[in-house]
Amino acid sequence: MDNSLKYTLLVEISREMSQRDLRLSKMFLQKMVFLLQALYSFPTAYEFKLYTYGPYSIELINDLDYLFATDFLVIDYIQEGEYIGSSITPGIKYSKVISCDEESIAKYREKISLVIDLFGNYTEKELELRAALVFLLNESQDLSITRLVEKVQEKKPYFTKEEIKNAYNDLIDMDILN
């Protein structure tokens, strides 16, 4: 995929999250891009690994660093209440990257909006769990719920069985695992 389209898609996710007044951290963006790729064939082609707080892509972090350095995106480190982390918003040059690829981005806006509708209000931890479930189910669709819970707990022991089952049921209710 052309880097300019990848950059445009990342900036568009940031723009829409910001427009909806939803916080977008580096970790949250990782999960959103993963879900767009895994569920809706988003054409970014990042390679994700299931790591402690993953799915996670080093290539995506490198692209974000480029977008921060070129003022297409801005990252602020914040502490608000119990939240300590990053907040990504469109940078001063974001409209340049969007306008030069407006035709290409138009066909992906609906998918971006859909993923934000489905997942944008989750906490980072809640989104991490749901993305991990999608990751594991994409790797092996014939996992029983018992085995799925075990695999999640192997990588992420801080999630309880009940939390994992509830997140799995949320994904079923969203009709995205069928």
PDB file of C-alpha atoms in Angstrom:
ATOM      1  CA  MET A   1       0.000   0.000   0.000  1.00  0.00           C
ATOM      2  CA  ASP A   2       1.076   3.519  -0.774  1.00  0.00           C
ATOM      3  CA  ASN A   3       2.392   5.264   2.363  1.00  0.00           C
ATOM      4  CA  SER A   4       0.443   8.438   1.630  1.00  0.00           C
ATOM      5  CA  LEU A   5      -2.852   6.537   1.792  1.00  0.00           C
ATOM      6  CA  LYS A   6      -1.809   4.826   5.054  1.00  0.00           C
ATOM      7  CA  TYR A   7      -0.886   8.203   6.525  1.00  0.00           C
ATOM      8  CA  THR A   8      -4.157   9.699   5.339  1.00  0.00           C
ATOM      9  CA  LEU A   9      -6.164   6.885   6.925  1.00  0.00           C
ATOM     10  CA  LEU A  10      -4.353   7.318  10.261  1.00  0.00           C
ATOM     11  CA  VAL A  11      -4.959  11.066  10.203  1.00  0.00           C
ATOM     12  CA  GLU A  12      -8.624  10.470   9.334  1.00  0.00           C
ATOM     13  CA  ILE A  13      -9.075   8.166  12.344  1.00  0.00           C
ATOM     14  CA  SER A  14      -7.547  10.876  14.536  1.00  0.00           C
ATOM     15  CA  ARG A  15      -9.740  13.566  12.983  1.00  0.00           C
ATOM     16  CA  GLU A  16     -12.951  11.634  13.529  1.00  0.00           C
ATOM     17  CA  MET A  17     -12.078  10.607  17.097  1.00  0.00           C
ATOM     18  CA  SER A  18     -11.214  14.226  17.889  1.00  0.00           C
ATOM     19  CA  GLN A  19     -14.406  15.472  16.242  1.00  0.00           C
ATOM     20  CA  ARG A  20     -16.406  13.125  18.489  1.00  0.00           C
ATOM     21  CA  ASP A  21     -14.424  14.287  21.533  1.00  0.00           C
ATOM     22  CA  LEU A  22     -13.026  10.787  22.119  1.00  0.00           C
ATOM     23  CA  ARG A  23      -9.504  10.314  23.440  1.00  0.00           C
ATOM     24  CA  LEU A  24      -7.113   8.546  21.066  1.00  0.00           C
ATOM     25  CA  SER A  25      -3.863   7.245  22.542  1.00  0.00           C
ATOM     26  CA  LYS A  26      -1.102   5.366  20.740  1.00  0.00           C
ATOM     27  CA  MET A  27      -2.324   2.099  22.234  1.00  0.00           C
ATOM     28  CA  PHE A  28      -5.955   2.843  21.368  1.00  0.00           C
ATOM     29  CA  LEU A  29      -5.018   3.709  17.782  1.00  0.00           C
ATOM     30  CA  GLN A  30      -3.073   0.442  17.503  1.00  0.00           C
ATOM     31  CA  LYS A  31      -6.227  -1.493  18.397  1.00  0.00           C
ATOM     32  CA  MET A  32      -8.499   0.570  16.150  1.00  0.00           C
ATOM     33  CA  VAL A  33      -6.250   0.035  13.123  1.00  0.00           C
ATOM     34  CA  PHE A  34      -5.965  -3.671  13.943  1.00  0.00           C
ATOM     35  CA  LEU A  35      -9.768  -3.990  14.131  1.00  0.00           C
ATOM     36  CA  LEU A  36     -10.210  -2.087  10.867  1.00  0.00           C
ATOM     37  CA  GLN A  37      -7.777  -4.478   9.171  1.00  0.00           C
ATOM     38  CA  ALA A  38      -9.081  -7.667  10.789  1.00  0.00           C
ATOM     39  CA  LEU A  39     -12.805  -7.010  10.531  1.00  0.00           C
ATOM     40  CA  TYR A  40     -13.187  -4.753   7.511  1.00  0.00           C
ATOM     41  CA  SER A  41     -10.164  -5.448   5.276  1.00  0.00           C
ATOM     42  CA  PHE A  42      -8.752  -1.981   5.870  1.00  0.00           C
ATOM     43  CA  PRO A  43      -5.863  -1.688   3.379  1.00  0.00           C
ATOM     44  CA  THR A  44      -3.085  -0.616   5.745  1.00  0.00           C
ATOM     45  CA  ALA A  45      -1.364  -4.049   5.780  1.00  0.00           C
ATOM     46  CA  TYR A  46       0.354  -3.628   9.136  1.00  0.00           C
ATOM     47  CA  GLU A  47       1.711  -6.794  10.720  1.00  0.00           C
ATOM     48  CA  PHE A  48       0.325  -7.158  14.228  1.00  0.00           C
ATOM     49  CA  LYS A  49       1.630  -9.373  17.011  1.00  0.00           C
ATOM     50  CA  LEU A  50      -0.248 -10.316  20.156  1.00  0.00           C
ATOM     51  CA  TYR A  51       1.999  -8.858  22.785  1.00  0.00           C
ATOM     52  CA  THR A  52       1.326  -7.927  26.415  1.00  0.00           C
ATOM     53  CA  TYR A  53      -0.889  -4.970  25.517  1.00  0.00           C
ATOM     54  CA  GLY A  54      -1.330  -5.978  21.871  1.00  0.00           C
ATOM     55  CA  PRO A  55      -2.255  -6.492  19.127  1.00  0.00           C
ATOM     56  CA  TYR A  56       0.680  -4.232  18.354  1.00  0.00           C
ATOM     57  CA  SER A  57       2.567  -3.208  15.202  1.00  0.00           C
ATOM     58  CA  ILE A  58       6.076  -1.737  15.200  1.00  0.00           C
ATOM     59  CA  GLU A  59       5.546  -0.473  11.641  1.00  0.00           C
ATOM     60  CA  LEU A  60       2.469   1.453  12.783  1.00  0.00           C
ATOM     61  CA  ILE A  61       4.475   3.103  15.583  1.00  0.00           C
ATOM     62  CA  ASN A  62       7.114   4.118  13.016  1.00  0.00           C
ATOM     63  CA  ASP A  63       4.422   5.643  10.794  1.00  0.00           C
ATOM     64  CA  LEU A  64       2.976   7.520  13.765  1.00  0.00           C
ATOM     65  CA  ASP A  65       6.411   8.896  14.642  1.00  0.00           C
ATOM     66  CA  TYR A  66       6.695  10.211  11.079  1.00  0.00           C
ATOM     67  CA  LEU A  67       3.237  11.815  11.288  1.00  0.00           C
ATOM     68  CA  PHE A  68       4.135  13.462  14.619  1.00  0.00           C
ATOM     69  CA  ALA A  69       7.456  14.757  13.244  1.00  0.00           C
ATOM     70  CA  THR A  70       5.774  16.270  10.180  1.00  0.00           C
ATOM     71  CA  ASP A  71       2.886  17.912  12.098  1.00  0.00           C
ATOM     72  CA  PHE A  72       0.152  15.832  10.485  1.00  0.00           C
ATOM     73  CA  LEU A  73      -0.616  14.513  13.974  1.00  0.00           C
ATOM     74  CA  VAL A  74       0.129  15.860  17.448  1.00  0.00           C
ATOM     75  CA  ILE A  75       0.783  13.761  20.516  1.00  0.00           C
ATOM     76  CA  ASP A  76       0.384  15.134  24.013  1.00  0.00           C
ATOM     77  CA  TYR A  77       1.162  13.243  27.184  1.00  0.00           C
ATOM     78  CA  ILE A  78      -1.527  13.851  29.755  1.00  0.00           C
ATOM     79  CA  GLN A  79      -2.723  13.013  33.223  1.00  0.00           C
ATOM     80  CA  GLU A  80      -6.447  13.468  33.785  1.00  0.00           C
ATOM     81  CA  GLY A  81      -7.919  11.880  36.885  1.00  0.00           C
ATOM     82  CA  GLU A  82      -6.798   8.265  36.842  1.00  0.00           C
ATOM     83  CA  TYR A  83      -5.743   8.401  33.174  1.00  0.00           C
ATOM     84  CA  ILE A  84      -2.056   8.793  32.431  1.00  0.00           C
ATOM     85  CA  GLY A  85      -1.126   8.391  28.792  1.00  0.00           C
ATOM     86  CA  SER A  86      -1.060   9.945  25.388  1.00  0.00           C
ATOM     87  CA  SER A  87      -3.601  11.847  23.368  1.00  0.00           C
ATOM     88  CA  ILE A  88      -3.341  12.017  19.580  1.00  0.00           C
ATOM     89  CA  THR A  89      -5.077  14.801  17.688  1.00  0.00           C
ATOM     90  CA  PRO A  90      -4.830  16.184  14.155  1.00  0.00           C
ATOM     91  CA  GLY A  91      -1.787  18.404  13.660  1.00  0.00           C
ATOM     92  CA  ILE A  92      -1.594  21.759  11.916  1.00  0.00           C
ATOM     93  CA  LYS A  93      -0.934  20.089   8.552  1.00  0.00           C
ATOM     94  CA  TYR A  94      -3.619  17.403   8.800  1.00  0.00           C
ATOM     95  CA  SER A  95      -5.892  18.990   6.198  1.00  0.00           C
ATOM     96  CA  LYS A  96      -3.085  18.858   3.625  1.00  0.00           C
ATOM     97  CA  VAL A  97      -2.735  15.101   3.896  1.00  0.00           C
ATOM     98  CA  ILE A  98      -6.523  14.612   3.845  1.00  0.00           C
ATOM     99  CA  SER A  99      -7.201  16.948   0.915  1.00  0.00           C
ATOM    100  CA  CYS A 100      -4.505  15.462  -1.312  1.00  0.00           C
ATOM    101  CA  ASP A 101      -6.049  12.008  -0.912  1.00  0.00           C
ATOM    102  CA  GLU A 102      -9.723  12.980  -0.511  1.00  0.00           C
ATOM    103  CA  GLU A 103     -10.983  10.659  -3.226  1.00  0.00           C
ATOM    104  CA  SER A 104      -9.114   7.654  -1.823  1.00  0.00           C
ATOM    105  CA  ILE A 105     -10.142   8.289   1.777  1.00  0.00           C
ATOM    106  CA  ALA A 106     -13.839   8.756   0.968  1.00  0.00           C
ATOM    107  CA  LYS A 107     -14.403   5.034   0.429  1.00  0.00           C
ATOM    108  CA  TYR A 108     -12.948   4.189   3.869  1.00  0.00           C
ATOM    109  CA  ARG A 109     -14.761   6.803   5.962  1.00  0.00           C
ATOM    110  CA  GLU A 110     -17.788   4.589   6.524  1.00  0.00           C
ATOM    111  CA  LYS A 111     -15.622   1.766   7.918  1.00  0.00           C
ATOM    112  CA  ILE A 112     -13.714   4.193  10.134  1.00  0.00           C
ATOM    113  CA  SER A 113     -17.003   5.581  11.469  1.00  0.00           C
ATOM    114  CA  LEU A 114     -18.362   2.086  12.041  1.00  0.00           C
ATOM    115  CA  VAL A 115     -15.344   0.971  14.080  1.00  0.00           C
ATOM    116  CA  ILE A 116     -15.463   4.198  16.095  1.00  0.00           C
ATOM    117  CA  ASP A 117     -19.205   3.654  16.679  1.00  0.00           C
ATOM    118  CA  LEU A 118     -18.549   0.102  17.885  1.00  0.00           C
ATOM    119  CA  PHE A 119     -15.348   0.583  19.879  1.00  0.00           C
ATOM    120  CA  GLY A 120     -14.657   4.297  20.394  1.00  0.00           C
ATOM    121  CA  ASN A 121     -16.238   4.533  23.838  1.00  0.00           C
ATOM    122  CA  TYR A 122     -14.350   1.623  25.375  1.00  0.00           C
ATOM    123  CA  THR A 123     -11.477   2.182  27.760  1.00  0.00           C
ATOM    124  CA  GLU A 124      -8.017   1.180  26.547  1.00  0.00           C
ATOM    125  CA  LYS A 125      -8.170  -1.964  28.667  1.00  0.00           C
ATOM    126  CA  GLU A 126     -11.622  -2.939  27.372  1.00  0.00           C
ATOM    127  CA  LEU A 127     -10.534  -2.357  23.778  1.00  0.00           C
ATOM    128  CA  GLU A 128      -7.316  -4.301  24.331  1.00  0.00           C
ATOM    129  CA  LEU A 129      -9.309  -7.346  25.437  1.00  0.00           C
ATOM    130  CA  ARG A 130     -11.729  -7.202  22.510  1.00  0.00           C
ATOM    131  CA  ALA A 131      -8.904  -6.741  19.998  1.00  0.00           C
ATOM    132  CA  ALA A 132      -7.031  -9.691  21.535  1.00  0.00           C
ATOM    133  CA  LEU A 133     -10.123 -11.863  21.162  1.00  0.00           C
ATOM    134  CA  VAL A 134     -10.475 -10.903  17.499  1.00  0.00           C
ATOM    135  CA  PHE A 135      -6.752 -11.562  16.976  1.00  0.00           C
ATOM    136  CA  LEU A 136      -6.937 -15.049  18.502  1.00  0.00           C
ATOM    137  CA  LEU A 137     -10.147 -15.941  16.676  1.00  0.00           C
ATOM    138  CA  ASN A 138      -8.637 -14.820  13.362  1.00  0.00           C
ATOM    139  CA  GLU A 139      -5.677 -17.118  14.027  1.00  0.00           C
ATOM    140  CA  SER A 140      -7.855 -20.102  14.899  1.00  0.00           C
ATOM    141  CA  GLN A 141     -11.583 -19.781  14.287  1.00  0.00           C
ATOM    142  CA  ASP A 142     -12.394 -23.175  15.758  1.00  0.00           C
ATOM    143  CA  LEU A 143     -11.393 -22.277  19.324  1.00  0.00           C
ATOM    144  CA  SER A 144     -13.924 -23.210  21.974  1.00  0.00           C
ATOM    145  CA  ILE A 145     -14.823 -20.446  24.399  1.00  0.00           C
ATOM    146  CA  THR A 146     -12.972 -22.369  27.137  1.00  0.00           C
ATOM    147  CA  ARG A 147      -9.779 -22.585  25.062  1.00  0.00           C
ATOM    148  CA  LEU A 148     -10.147 -18.950  23.970  1.00  0.00           C
ATOM    149  CA  VAL A 149     -10.337 -17.842  27.617  1.00  0.00           C
ATOM    150  CA  GLU A 150      -7.225 -19.902  28.392  1.00  0.00           C
ATOM    151  CA  LYS A 151      -5.273 -18.409  25.470  1.00  0.00           C
ATOM    152  CA  VAL A 152      -6.205 -14.860  26.499  1.00  0.00           C
ATOM    153  CA  GLN A 153      -5.185 -15.538  30.095  1.00  0.00           C
ATOM    154  CA  GLU A 154      -1.837 -16.977  28.934  1.00  0.00           C
ATOM    155  CA  LYS A 155      -0.975 -13.619  27.321  1.00  0.00           C
ATOM    156  CA  LYS A 156      -3.026 -11.334  29.549  1.00  0.00           C
ATOM    157  CA  PRO A 157      -3.382 -12.863  33.026  1.00  0.00           C
ATOM    158  CA  TYR A 158      -4.798  -9.625  34.432  1.00  0.00           C
ATOM    159  CA  PHE A 159      -8.154 -10.336  32.728  1.00  0.00           C
ATOM    160  CA  THR A 160     -10.582 -12.558  34.620  1.00  0.00           C
ATOM    161  CA  LYS A 161     -12.493 -15.377  32.969  1.00  0.00           C
ATOM    162  CA  GLU A 162     -15.685 -13.396  33.473  1.00  0.00           C
ATOM    163  CA  GLU A 163     -14.240 -10.278  31.797  1.00  0.00           C
ATOM    164  CA  ILE A 164     -13.090 -12.351  28.836  1.00  0.00           C
ATOM    165  CA  LYS A 165     -16.446 -14.096  28.452  1.00  0.00           C
ATOM    166  CA  ASN A 166     -18.310 -10.774  28.732  1.00  0.00           C
ATOM    167  CA  ALA A 167     -16.069  -9.208  26.070  1.00  0.00           C
ATOM    168  CA  TYR A 168     -16.598 -12.229  23.824  1.00  0.00           C
ATOM    169  CA  ASN A 169     -20.371 -11.883  24.256  1.00  0.00           C
ATOM    170  CA  ASP A 170     -20.108  -8.167  23.422  1.00  0.00           C
ATOM    171  CA  LEU A 171     -18.413  -9.085  20.136  1.00  0.00           C
ATOM    172  CA  ILE A 172     -21.143 -11.649  19.417  1.00  0.00           C
ATOM    173  CA  ASP A 173     -23.809  -9.013  20.164  1.00  0.00           C
ATOM    174  CA  MET A 174     -22.076  -6.625  17.741  1.00  0.00           C
ATOM    175  CA  ASP A 175     -22.419  -9.344  15.099  1.00  0.00           C
ATOM    176  CA  ILE A 176     -18.783  -9.074  14.087  1.00  0.00           C
ATOM    177  CA  LEU A 177     -17.633 -12.615  14.859  1.00  0.00           C
ATOM    178  CA  ASN A 178     -20.020 -14.342  12.480  1.00  0.00           C
TER     179      ASN A 178
END
